[in-house]
PDB file of C-alpha atoms in Angstrom:
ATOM      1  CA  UNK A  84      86.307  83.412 109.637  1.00 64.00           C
ATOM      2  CA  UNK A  85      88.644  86.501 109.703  1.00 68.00           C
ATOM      3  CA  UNK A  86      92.235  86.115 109.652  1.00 74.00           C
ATOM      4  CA  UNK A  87      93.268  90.115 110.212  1.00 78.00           C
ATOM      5  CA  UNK A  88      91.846  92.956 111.876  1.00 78.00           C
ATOM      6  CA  UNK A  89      91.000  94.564 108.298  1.00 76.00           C
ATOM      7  CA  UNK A  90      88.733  91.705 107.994  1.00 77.00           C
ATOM      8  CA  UNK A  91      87.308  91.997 111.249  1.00 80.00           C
ATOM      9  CA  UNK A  92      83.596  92.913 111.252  1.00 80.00           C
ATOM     10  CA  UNK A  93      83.570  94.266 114.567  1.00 82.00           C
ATOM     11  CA  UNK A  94      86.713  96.035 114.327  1.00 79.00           C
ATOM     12  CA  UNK A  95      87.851  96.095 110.474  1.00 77.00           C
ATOM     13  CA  UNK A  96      86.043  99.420 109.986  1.00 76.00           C
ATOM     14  CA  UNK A  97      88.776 101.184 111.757  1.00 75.00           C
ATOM     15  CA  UNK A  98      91.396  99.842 109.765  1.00 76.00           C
ATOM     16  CA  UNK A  99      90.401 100.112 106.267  1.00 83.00           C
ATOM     17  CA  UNK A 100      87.200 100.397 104.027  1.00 87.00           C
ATOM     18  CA  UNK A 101      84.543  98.256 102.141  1.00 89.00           C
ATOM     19  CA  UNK A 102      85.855  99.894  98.456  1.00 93.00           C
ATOM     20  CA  UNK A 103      89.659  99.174  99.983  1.00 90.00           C
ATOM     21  CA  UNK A 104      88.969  95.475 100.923  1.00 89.00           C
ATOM     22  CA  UNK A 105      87.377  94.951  97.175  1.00 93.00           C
ATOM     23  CA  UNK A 106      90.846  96.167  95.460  1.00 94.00           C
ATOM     24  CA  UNK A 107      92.391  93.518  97.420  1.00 91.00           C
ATOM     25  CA  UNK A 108      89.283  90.685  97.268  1.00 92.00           C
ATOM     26  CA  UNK A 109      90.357  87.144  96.384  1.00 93.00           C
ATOM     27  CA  UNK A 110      87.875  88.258  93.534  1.00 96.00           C
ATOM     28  CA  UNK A 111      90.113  91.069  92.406  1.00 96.00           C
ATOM     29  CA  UNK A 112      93.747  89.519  92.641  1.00 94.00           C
ATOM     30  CA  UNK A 113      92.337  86.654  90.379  1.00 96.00           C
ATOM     31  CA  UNK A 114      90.923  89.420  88.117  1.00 97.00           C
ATOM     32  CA  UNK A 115      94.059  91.046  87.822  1.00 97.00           C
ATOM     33  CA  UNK A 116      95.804  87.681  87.280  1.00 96.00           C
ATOM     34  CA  UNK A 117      93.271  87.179  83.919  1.00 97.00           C
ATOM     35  CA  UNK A 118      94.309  91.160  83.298  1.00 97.00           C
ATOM     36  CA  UNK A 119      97.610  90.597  82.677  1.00 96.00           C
ATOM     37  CA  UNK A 120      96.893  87.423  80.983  1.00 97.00           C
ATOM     38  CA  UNK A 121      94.666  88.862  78.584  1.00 98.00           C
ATOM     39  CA  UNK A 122      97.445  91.935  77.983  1.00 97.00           C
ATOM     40  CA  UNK A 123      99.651  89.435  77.208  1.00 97.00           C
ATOM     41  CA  UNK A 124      97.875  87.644  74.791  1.00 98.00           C
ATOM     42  CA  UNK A 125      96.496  90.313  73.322  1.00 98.00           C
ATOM     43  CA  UNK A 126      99.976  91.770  72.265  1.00 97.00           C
ATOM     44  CA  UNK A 127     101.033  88.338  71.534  1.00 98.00           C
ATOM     45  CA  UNK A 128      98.689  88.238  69.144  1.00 98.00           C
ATOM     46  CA  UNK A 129      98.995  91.121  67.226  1.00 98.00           C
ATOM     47  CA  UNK A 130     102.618  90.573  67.091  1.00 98.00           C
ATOM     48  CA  UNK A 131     101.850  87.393  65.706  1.00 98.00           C
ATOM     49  CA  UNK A 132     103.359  85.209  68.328  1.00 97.00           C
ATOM     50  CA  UNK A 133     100.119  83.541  69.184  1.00 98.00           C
ATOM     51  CA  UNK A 134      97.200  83.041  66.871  1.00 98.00           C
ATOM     52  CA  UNK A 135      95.422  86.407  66.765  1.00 98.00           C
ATOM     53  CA  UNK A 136      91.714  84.577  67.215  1.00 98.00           C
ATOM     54  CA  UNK A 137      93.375  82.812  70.122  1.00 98.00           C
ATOM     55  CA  UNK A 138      94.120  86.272  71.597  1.00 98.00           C
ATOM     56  CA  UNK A 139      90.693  87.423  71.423  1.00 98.00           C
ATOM     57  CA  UNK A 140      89.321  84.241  72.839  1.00 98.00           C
ATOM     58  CA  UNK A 141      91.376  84.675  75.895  1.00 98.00           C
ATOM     59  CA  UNK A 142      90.339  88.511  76.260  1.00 98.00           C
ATOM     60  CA  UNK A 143      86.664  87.742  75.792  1.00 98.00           C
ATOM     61  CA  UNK A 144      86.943  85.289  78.727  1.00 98.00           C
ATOM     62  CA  UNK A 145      89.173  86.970  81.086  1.00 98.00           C
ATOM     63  CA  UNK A 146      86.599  87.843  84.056  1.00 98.00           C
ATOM     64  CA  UNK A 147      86.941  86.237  87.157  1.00 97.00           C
ATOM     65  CA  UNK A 148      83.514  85.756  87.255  1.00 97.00           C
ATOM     66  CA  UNK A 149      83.688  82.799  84.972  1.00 98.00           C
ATOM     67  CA  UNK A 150      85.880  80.819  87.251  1.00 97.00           C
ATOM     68  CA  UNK A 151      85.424  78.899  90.473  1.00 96.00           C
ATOM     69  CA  UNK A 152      87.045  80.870  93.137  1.00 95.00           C
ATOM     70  CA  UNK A 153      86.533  78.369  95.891  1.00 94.00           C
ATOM     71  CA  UNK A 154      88.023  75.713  94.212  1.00 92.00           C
ATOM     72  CA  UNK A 155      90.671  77.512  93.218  1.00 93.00           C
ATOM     73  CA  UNK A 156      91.404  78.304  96.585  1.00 90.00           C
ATOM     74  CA  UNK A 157      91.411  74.873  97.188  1.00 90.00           C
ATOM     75  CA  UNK A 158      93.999  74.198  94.523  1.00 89.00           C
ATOM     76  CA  UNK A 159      96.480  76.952  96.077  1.00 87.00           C
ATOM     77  CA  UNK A 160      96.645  75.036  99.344  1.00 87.00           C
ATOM     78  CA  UNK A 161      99.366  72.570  97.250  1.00 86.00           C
ATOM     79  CA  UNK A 162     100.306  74.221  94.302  1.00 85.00           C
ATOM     80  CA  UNK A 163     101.949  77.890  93.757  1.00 77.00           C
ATOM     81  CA  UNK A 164      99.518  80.187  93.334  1.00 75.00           C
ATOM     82  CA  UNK A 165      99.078  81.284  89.798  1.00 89.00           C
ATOM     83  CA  UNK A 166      98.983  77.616  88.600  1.00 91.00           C
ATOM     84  CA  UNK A 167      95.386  76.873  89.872  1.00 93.00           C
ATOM     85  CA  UNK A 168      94.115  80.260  88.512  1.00 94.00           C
ATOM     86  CA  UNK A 169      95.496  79.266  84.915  1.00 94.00           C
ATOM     87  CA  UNK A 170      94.384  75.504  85.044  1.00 93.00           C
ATOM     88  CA  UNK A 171      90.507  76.751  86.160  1.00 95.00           C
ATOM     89  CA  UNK A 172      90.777  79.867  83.058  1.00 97.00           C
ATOM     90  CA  UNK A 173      92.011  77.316  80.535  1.00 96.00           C
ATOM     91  CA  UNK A 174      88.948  75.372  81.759  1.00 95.00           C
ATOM     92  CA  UNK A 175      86.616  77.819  80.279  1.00 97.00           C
ATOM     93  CA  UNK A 176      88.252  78.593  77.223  1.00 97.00           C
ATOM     94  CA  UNK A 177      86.854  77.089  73.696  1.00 96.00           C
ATOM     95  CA  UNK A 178      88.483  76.157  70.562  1.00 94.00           C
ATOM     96  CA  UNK A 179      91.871  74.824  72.607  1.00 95.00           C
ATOM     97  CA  UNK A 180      92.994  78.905  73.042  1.00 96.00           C
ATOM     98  CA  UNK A 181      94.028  77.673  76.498  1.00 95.00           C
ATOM     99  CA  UNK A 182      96.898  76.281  74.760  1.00 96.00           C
ATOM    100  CA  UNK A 183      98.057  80.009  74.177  1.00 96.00           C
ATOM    101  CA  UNK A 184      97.429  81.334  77.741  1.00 96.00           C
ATOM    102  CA  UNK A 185     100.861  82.505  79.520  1.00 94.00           C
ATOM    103  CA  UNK A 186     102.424  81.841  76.864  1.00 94.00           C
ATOM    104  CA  UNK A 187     106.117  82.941  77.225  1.00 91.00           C
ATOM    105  CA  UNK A 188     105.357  84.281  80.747  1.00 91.00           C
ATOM    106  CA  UNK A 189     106.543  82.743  84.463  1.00 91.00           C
ATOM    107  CA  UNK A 190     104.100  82.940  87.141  1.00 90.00           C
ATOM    108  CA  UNK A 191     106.269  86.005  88.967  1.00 91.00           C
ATOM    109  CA  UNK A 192     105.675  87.846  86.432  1.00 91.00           C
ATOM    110  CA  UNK A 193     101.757  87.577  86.251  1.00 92.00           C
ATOM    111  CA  UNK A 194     102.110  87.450  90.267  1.00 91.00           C
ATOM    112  CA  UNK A 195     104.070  90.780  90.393  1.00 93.00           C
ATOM    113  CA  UNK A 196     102.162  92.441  87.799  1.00 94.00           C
ATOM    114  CA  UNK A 197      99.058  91.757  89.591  1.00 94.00           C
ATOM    115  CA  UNK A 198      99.702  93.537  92.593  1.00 94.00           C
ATOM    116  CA  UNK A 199     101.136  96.036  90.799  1.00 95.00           C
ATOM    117  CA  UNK A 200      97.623  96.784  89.133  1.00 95.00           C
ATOM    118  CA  UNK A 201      95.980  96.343  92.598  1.00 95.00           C
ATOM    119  CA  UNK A 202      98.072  99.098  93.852  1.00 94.00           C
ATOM    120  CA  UNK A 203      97.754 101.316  91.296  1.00 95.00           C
ATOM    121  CA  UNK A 204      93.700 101.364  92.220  1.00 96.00           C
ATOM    122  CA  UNK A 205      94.648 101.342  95.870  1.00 94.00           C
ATOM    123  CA  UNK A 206      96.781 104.857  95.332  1.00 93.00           C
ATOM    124  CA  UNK A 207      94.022 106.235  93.361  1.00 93.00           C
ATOM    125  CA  UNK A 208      91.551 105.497  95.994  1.00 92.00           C
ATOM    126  CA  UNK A 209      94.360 107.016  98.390  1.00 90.00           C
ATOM    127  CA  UNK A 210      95.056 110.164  96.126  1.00 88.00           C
ATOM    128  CA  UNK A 211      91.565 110.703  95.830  1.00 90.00           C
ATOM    129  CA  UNK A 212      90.103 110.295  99.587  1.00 86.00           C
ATOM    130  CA  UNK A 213      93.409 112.476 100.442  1.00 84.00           C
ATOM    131  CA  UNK A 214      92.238 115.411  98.141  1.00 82.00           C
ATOM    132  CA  UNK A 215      88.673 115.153  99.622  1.00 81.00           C
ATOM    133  CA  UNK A 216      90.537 115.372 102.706  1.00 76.00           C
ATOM    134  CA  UNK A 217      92.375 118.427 102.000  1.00 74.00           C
ATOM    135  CA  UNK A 218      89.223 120.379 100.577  1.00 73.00           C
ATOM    136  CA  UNK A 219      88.044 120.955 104.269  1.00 67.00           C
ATOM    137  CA  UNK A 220      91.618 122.056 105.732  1.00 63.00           C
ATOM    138  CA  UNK A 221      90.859 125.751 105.255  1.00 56.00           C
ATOM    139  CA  UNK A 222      93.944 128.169 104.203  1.00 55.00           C
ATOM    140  CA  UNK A 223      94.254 131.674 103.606  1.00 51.00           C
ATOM    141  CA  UNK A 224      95.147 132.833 100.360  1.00 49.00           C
ATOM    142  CA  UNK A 225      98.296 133.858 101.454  1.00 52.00           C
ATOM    143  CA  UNK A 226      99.032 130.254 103.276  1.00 54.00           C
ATOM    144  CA  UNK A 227     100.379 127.271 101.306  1.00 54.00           C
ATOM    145  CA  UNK A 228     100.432 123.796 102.454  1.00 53.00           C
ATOM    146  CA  UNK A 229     103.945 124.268 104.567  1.00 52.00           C
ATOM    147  CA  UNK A 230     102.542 127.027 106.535  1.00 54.00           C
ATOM    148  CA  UNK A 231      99.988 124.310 108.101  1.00 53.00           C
ATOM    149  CA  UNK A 232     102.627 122.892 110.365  1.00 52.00           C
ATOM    150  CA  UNK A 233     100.414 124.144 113.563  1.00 54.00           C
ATOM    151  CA  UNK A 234      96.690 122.941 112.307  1.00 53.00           C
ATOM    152  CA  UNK A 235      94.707 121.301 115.245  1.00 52.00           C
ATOM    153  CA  UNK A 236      92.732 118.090 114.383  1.00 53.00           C
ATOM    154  CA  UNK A 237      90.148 116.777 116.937  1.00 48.00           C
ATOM    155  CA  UNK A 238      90.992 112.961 117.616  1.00 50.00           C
ATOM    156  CA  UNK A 239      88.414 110.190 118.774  1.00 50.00           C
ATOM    157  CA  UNK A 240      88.793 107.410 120.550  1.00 52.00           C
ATOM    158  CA  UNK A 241      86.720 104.919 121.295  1.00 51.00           C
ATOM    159  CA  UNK A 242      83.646 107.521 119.668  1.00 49.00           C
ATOM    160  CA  UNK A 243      85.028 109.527 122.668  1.00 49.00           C
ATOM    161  CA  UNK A 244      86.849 113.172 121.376  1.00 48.00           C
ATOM    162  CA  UNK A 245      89.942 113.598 123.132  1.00 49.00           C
ATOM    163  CA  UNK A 246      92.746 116.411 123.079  1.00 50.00           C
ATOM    164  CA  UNK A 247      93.332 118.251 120.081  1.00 49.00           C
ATOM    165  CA  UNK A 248      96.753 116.894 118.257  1.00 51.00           C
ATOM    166  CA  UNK A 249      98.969 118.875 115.951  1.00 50.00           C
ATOM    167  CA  UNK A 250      98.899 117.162 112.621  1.00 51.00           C
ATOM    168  CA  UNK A 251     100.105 119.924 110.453  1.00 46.00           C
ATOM    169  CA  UNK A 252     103.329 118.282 110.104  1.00 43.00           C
ATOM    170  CA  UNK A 253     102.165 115.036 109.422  1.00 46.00           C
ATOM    171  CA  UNK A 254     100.216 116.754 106.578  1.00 46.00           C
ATOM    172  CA  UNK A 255     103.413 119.330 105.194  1.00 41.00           C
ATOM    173  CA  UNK A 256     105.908 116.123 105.150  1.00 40.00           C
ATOM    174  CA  UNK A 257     103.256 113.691 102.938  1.00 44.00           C
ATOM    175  CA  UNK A 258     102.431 116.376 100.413  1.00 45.00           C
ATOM    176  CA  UNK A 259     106.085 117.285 100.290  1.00 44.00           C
ATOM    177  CA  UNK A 260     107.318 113.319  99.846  1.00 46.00           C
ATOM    178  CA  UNK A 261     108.862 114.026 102.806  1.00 43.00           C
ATOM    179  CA  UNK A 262     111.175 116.921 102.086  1.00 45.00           C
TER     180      UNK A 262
END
């Protein structure tokens, strides 16, 4: 069952992408969740805070394919949410290295970072669609991006075209920051 338009599959295909909906997958906000836990650890451990074979445990079994995301999702209904994710990783650790996971961290932190990482892809995926974008906008060789304030786009709705708009502004002021 879909809970937002973006996961709508009649409509979500207006509002976003298959590759966009993956950085943002249950899948990849528990992956990023074992990222930063195996970051952490693995500086822990060469700094000798943690046992350095601990460390690499964690790292070699940070992939959210190892855990059981249902159940985890289960978990989150009454708990906070990093706390199921950590109890169903320390699960499939050996030799007790579960001991060592988030060790020193609070759950905000690996929460924060997380997203942080999942926006990072998101802007490259952004940056890079943007630039693919702005390879068929053509400009003289005397034109730079400013000079575009007047460039006519064809709009569709509803698969129907409709009246050309002027999006050359909306195109100067992002590549600009705004400016």
């Amino acid at each position: 069952m879909q809970s937002t338009v973006i996961d709508s599959q009649v409509f979500g295909y207006l509002f976003s992408t298959d590759e966009m909906r993956n950085v943002f997958s249950d899948r990849a906000w528990v992956q990023k969740f074992l990222d930063m836990e195996a970051a952490l650890a693995k500086a822990q451990g060469e700094l000798g805070v943690i046992p350095k074979e601990k460390a690499d445990i964690i790292n070699e079994y940070a992939k959210a394919e190892l855990l059981d995301l249902p159940l985890i999702g289960e978990y989150i209904k009454s708990s906070i949410t990093i706390v199921p994710v950590l109890k169903a990783f320390k699960k499939v650790l050996p030799d007790d290295a579960g001991e060592y996971v988030h060790w020193g961290a609070t759950s905000q932190d690996v929460y924060d970072t997380a997203l942080v990482l999942m926006e990072r892809d998101a802007y490259e995926i952004i940056v890079r669609d943007m630039k693919e974008c702005l390879k068929n906008v053509s400009i003289s060789s005397g034109d730079s991006i400013r000079n575009l304030t007047s460039l006519y786009i064809l709009q569709n709705r509803h698969r129907l075209c409709e009246q050309p708009s002027v999006t050359g502004n909306s195109i100067v002021f992002a590549s600009t920051g705004g400016r």
